[in-house]
CSV table of C-alpha atoms in Angstrom, one decimal:
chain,number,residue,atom,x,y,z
A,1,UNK,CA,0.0,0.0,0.0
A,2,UNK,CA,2.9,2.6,1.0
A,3,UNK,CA,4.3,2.8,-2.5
A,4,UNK,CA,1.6,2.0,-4.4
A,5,UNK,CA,1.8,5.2,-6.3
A,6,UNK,CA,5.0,3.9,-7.8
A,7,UNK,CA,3.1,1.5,-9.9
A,8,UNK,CA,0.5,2.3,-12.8
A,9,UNK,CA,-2.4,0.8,-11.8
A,10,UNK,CA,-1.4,2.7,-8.7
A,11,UNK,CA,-1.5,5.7,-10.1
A,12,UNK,CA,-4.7,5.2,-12.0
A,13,UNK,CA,-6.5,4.0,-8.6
A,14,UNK,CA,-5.3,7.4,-6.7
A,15,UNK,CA,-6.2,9.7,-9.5
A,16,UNK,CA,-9.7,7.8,-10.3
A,17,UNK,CA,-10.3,8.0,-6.4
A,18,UNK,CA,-9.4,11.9,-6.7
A,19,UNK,CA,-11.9,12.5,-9.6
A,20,UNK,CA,-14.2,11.2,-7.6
A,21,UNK,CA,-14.1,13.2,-4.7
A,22,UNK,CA,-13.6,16.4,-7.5
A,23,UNK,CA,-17.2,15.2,-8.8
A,24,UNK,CA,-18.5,14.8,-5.6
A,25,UNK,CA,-17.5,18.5,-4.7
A,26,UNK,CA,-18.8,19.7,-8.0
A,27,UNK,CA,-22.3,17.9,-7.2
A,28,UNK,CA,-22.7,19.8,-3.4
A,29,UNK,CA,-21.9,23.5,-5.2
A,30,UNK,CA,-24.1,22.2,-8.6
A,31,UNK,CA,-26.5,25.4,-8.3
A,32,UNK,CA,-29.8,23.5,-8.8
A,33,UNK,CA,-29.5,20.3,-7.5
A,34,UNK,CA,-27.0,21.1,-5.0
A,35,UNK,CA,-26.6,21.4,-0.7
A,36,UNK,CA,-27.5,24.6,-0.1
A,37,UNK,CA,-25.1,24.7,2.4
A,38,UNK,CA,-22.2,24.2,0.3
A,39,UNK,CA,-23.7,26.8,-2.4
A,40,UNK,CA,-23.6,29.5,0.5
A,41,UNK,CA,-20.3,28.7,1.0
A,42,UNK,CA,-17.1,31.2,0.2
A,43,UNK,CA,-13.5,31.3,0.1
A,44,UNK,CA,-13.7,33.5,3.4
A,45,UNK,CA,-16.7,31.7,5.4
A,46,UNK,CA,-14.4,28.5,5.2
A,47,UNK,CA,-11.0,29.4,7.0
A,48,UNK,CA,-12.0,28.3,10.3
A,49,UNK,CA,-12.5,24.6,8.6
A,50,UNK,CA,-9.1,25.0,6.9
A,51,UNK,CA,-8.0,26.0,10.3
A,52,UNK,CA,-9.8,23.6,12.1
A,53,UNK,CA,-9.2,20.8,9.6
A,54,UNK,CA,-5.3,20.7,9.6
A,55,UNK,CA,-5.1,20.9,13.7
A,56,UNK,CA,-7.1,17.3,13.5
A,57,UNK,CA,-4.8,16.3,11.1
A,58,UNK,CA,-2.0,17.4,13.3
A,59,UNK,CA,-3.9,15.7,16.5
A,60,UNK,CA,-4.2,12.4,14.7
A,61,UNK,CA,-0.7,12.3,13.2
A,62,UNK,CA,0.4,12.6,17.2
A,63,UNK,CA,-2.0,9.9,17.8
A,64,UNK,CA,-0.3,7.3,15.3
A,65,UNK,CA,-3.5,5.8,14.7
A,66,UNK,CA,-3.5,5.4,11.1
A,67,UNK,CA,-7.1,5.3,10.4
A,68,UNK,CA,-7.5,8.8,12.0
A,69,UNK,CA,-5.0,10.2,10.1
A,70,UNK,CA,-6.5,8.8,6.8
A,71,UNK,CA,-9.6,10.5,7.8
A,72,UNK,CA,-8.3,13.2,8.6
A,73,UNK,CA,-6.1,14.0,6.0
A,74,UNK,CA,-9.6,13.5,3.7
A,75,UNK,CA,-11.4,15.9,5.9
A,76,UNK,CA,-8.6,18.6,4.9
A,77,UNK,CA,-8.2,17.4,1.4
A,78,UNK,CA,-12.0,18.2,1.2
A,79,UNK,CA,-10.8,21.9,2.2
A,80,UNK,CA,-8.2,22.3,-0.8
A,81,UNK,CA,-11.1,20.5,-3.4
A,82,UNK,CA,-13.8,23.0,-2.0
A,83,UNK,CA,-11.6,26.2,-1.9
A,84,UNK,CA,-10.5,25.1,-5.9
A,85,UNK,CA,-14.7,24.7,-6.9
A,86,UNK,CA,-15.9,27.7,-4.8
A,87,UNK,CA,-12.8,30.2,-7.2
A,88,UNK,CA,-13.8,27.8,-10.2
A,89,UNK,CA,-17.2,28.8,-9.6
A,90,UNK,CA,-16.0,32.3,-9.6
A,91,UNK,CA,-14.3,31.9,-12.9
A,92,UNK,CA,-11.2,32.4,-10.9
A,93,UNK,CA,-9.3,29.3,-10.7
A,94,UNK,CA,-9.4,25.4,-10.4
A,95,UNK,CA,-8.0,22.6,-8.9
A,96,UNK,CA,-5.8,21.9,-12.2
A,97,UNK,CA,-4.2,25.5,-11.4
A,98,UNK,CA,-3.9,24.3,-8.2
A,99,UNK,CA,-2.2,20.8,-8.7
A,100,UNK,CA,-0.1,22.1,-11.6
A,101,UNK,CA,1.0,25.2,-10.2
A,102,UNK,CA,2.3,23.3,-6.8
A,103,UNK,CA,3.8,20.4,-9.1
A,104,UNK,CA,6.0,23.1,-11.3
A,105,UNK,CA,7.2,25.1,-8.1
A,106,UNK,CA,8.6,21.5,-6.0
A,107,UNK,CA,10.5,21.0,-9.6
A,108,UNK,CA,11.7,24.3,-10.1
A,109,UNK,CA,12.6,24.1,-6.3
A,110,UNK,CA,14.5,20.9,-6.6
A,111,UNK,CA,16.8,21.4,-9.2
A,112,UNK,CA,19.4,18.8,-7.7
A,113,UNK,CA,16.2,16.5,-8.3
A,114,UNK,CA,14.6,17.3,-11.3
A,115,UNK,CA,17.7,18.9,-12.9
A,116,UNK,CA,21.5,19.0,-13.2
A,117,UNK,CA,22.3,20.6,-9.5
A,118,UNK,CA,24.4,19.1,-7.2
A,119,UNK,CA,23.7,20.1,-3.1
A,120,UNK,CA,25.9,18.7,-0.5
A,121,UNK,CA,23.4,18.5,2.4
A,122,UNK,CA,20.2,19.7,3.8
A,123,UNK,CA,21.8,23.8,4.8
A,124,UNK,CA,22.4,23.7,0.6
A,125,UNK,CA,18.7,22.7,-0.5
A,126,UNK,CA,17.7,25.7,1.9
A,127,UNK,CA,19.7,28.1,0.8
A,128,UNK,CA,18.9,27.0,-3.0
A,129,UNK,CA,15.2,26.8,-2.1
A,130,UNK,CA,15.6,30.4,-1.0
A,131,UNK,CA,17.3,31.6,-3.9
A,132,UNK,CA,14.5,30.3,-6.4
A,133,UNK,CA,11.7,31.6,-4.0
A,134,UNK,CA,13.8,35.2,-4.8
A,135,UNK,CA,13.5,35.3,-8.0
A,136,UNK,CA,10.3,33.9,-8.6
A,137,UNK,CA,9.1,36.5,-6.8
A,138,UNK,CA,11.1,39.2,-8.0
A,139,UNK,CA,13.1,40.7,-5.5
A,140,UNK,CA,16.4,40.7,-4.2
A,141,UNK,CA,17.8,37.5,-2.6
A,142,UNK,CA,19.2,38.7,0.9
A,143,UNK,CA,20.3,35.7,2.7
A,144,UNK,CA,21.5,37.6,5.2
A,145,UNK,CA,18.4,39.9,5.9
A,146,UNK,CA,15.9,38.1,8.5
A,147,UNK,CA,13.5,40.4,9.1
A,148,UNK,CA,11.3,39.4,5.8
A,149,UNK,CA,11.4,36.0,6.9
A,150,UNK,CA,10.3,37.1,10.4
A,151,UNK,CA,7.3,38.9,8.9
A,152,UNK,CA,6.0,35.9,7.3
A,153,UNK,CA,6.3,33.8,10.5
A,154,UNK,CA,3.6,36.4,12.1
A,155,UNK,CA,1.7,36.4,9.1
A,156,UNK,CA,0.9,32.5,8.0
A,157,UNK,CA,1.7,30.8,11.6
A,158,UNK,CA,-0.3,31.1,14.3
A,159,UNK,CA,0.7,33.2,17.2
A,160,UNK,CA,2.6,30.9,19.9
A,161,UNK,CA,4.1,28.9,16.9
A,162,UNK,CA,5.1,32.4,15.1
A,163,UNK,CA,6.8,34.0,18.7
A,164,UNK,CA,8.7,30.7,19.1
A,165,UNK,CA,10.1,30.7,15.5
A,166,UNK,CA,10.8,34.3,15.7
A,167,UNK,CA,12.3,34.2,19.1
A,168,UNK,CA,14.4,31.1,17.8
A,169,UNK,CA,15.4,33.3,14.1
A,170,UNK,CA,16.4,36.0,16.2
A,171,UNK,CA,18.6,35.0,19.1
A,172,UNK,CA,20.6,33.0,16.2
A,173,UNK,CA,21.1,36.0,14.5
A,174,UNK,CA,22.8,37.6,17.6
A,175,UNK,CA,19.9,38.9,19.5
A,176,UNK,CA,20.3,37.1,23.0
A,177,UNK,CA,20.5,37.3,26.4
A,178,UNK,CA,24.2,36.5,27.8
A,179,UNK,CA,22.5,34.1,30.1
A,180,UNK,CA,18.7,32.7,31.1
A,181,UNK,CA,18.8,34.9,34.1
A,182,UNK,CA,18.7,38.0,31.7
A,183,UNK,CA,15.4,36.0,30.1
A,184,UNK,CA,14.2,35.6,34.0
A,185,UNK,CA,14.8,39.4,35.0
A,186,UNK,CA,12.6,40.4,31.9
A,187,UNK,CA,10.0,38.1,32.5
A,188,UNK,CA,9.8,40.4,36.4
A,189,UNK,CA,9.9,43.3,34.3
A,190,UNK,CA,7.4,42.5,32.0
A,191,UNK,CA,4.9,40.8,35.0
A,192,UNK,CA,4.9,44.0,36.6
A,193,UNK,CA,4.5,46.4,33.7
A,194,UNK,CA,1.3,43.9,32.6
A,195,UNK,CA,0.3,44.2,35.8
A,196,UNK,CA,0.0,48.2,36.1
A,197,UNK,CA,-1.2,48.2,32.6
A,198,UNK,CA,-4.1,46.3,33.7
A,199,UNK,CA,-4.9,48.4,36.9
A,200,UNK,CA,-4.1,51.5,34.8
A,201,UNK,CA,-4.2,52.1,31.4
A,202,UNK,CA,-6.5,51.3,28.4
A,203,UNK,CA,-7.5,48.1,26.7
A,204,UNK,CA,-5.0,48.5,24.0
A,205,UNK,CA,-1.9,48.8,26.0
A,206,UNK,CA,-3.2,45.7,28.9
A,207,UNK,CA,-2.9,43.6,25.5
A,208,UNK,CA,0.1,44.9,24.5
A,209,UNK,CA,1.8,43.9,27.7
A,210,UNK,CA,-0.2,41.1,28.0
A,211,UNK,CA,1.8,40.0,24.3
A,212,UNK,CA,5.4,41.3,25.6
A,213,UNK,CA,4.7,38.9,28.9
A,214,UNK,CA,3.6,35.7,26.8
A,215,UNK,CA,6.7,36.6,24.1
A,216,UNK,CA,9.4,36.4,27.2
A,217,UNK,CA,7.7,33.3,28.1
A,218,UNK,CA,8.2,31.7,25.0
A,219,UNK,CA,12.2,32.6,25.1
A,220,UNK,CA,12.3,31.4,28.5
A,221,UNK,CA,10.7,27.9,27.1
A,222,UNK,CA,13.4,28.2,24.7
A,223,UNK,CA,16.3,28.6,26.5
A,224,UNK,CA,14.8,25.3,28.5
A,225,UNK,CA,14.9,23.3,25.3
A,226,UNK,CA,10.4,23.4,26.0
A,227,UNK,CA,7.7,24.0,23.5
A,228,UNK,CA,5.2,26.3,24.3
A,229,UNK,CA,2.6,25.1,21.8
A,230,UNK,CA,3.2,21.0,23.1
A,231,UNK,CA,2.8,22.8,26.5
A,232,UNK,CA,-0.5,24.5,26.5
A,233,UNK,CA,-1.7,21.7,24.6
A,234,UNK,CA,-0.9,19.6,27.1
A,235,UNK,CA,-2.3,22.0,29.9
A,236,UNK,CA,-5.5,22.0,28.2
A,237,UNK,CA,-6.1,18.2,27.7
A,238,UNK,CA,-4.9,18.3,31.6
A,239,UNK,CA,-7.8,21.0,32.1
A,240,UNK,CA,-10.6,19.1,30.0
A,241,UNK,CA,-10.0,15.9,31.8
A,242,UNK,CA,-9.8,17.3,34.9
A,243,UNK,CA,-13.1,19.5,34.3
A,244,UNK,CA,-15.1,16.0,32.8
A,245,UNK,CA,-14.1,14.7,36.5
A,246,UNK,CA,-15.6,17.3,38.4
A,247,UNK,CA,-18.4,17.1,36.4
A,248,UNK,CA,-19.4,13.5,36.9
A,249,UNK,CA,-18.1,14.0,40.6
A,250,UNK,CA,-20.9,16.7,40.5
A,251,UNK,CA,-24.0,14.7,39.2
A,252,UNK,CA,-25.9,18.4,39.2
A,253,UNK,CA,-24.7,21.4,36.9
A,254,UNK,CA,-21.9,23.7,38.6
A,255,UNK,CA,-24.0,26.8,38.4
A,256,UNK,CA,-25.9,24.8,41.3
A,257,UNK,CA,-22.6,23.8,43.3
A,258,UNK,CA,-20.8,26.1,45.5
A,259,UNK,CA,-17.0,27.0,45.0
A,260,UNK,CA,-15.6,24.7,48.0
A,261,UNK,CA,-17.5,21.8,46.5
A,262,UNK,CA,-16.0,22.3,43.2
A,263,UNK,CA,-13.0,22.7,44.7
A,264,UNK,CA,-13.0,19.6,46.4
A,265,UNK,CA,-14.1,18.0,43.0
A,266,UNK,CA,-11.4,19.6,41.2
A,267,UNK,CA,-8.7,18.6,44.0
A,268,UNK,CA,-9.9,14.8,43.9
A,269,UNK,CA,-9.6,15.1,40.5
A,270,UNK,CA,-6.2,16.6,40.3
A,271,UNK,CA,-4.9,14.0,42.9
A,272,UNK,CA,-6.5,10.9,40.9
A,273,UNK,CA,-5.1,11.9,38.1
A,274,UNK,CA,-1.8,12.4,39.2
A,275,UNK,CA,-1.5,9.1,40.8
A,276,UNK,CA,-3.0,7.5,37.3
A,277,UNK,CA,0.5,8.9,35.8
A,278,UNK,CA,2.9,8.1,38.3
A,279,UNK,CA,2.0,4.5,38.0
């Protein structure tokens, strides 16, 4: 199965099974006979499933159950076949644009693959992929220059993965602290600015302290070798399991309970749990 693309007949089931799902897609926007959820549909109205849609993707891969990730992986291929009919429905673009436009760029890309190039390791196919990326686009290849790059990560990822590739980019490129005690005493600094900016000053600057706080906190995870994505994560599947035992521990709604019961509840919980993973 994990190279059956290599063959024909392998190819001819995968593209059969992907002109499927294209007709399929085509039948939900068809504009008599189709859902009329899917004709209300637009590029915009379906970023939070392309959102949504690749962070199940990325749950199931961390899963490693296999069947997940094949579902999941349809679920967001539905997301790319949808975008491509809603444009093509538009008279904008369609998923051949799509395929063929991704297909020239990873062999323009990958000249030591699909051409005469030679690359000694991994640091060369960056630096060649950058170079291409340059002049595709048209402007001047600065290798040196990371603040472009920088601007991107804020744009596209989202905003704990961005702060820890940024904070990464730029302590390699000589903006660090000496030591993590430096990290620590800005951390202080920041706390207590946040804190007067909350008892003090207007909505705009509490969030922009609020940002400078979580940013130090993210190059304090950094200099600890820790991932501040993988660690909220894991503090909110810690939360959620913790809130589903105080809930059954309940047997009423919380709104009815009183905060020292659901206290209680939430320190059983806490305990149980605790002793479930030391064992």
């Amino acid at each position: 199965m994990g190279s059956s693309f290599a063959t024909e007949a392998g190819r001819v089931q995968i593209l059969s099974a992907l002109e499927r799902l294209v007709a399929v897609v085509a039948d939900l926007r068809h504009p008599e006979t189709g859902c009329p959820w899917d004709l209300e549909q637009t590029a915009e109205s379906l970023i939070p499933y392309v959102i949504e849609e690749a962070y199940e993707v990325v749950d199931a891969i961390h899963s490693g159950d296999s069947v997940a990730i094949a579902e999941e992986l349809g679920d967001l291929l539905l997301q790319v076949v949808l975008q491509a009919q809603v444009a093509s429905d538009a008279g904008n673009f369609d998923l051949a644009t799509v395929a063929n436009g991704i297909a020239d760029k990873l062999i323009r890309r990958h000249p030591h693959v699909f051409g005469d190039v030679t690359v000694a390791d991994t640091d060369e196919v960056h630096r060649t992929w950058d170079r291409i990326k340059a002049e595709e686009k048209g402007v001047p290849h600065e290798p040196d220059r990371l603040s472009p790059k920088l601007v991107k990560y804020n744009r596209t990822l989202p905003p704990l993965m961005a702060a820890s590739k940024i904070s990464a980019k730029a302590a390699k490129a000589g903006l660090e602290w000496d030591d993590v005690e430096g990290v620590w005493a800005k951390f202080h600094e920041e706390l207590e600015e946040f804190h007067q900016a909350v008892a003090h000053e207007p909505k705009e600057n509490q969030e922009a302290e609020l940002g400078d706080l979580l940013f130090t906190l993210v190059n304090i995870a950094r200099w600890h070798g820790l991932d501040p994505s993988a660690a909220l994560h894991g503090t909110n599947q810690r939360f959620i399991r913790r809130f589903a035992m105080v809930e059954a521990a309940a047997k009423r709604p919380l709104v009815d309970c009183s905060l020292e019961e659901i206290e209680a509840f939430w320190q059983q919980a806490k305990a149980k749990l605790a002793k479930e993973s030391n064992q």
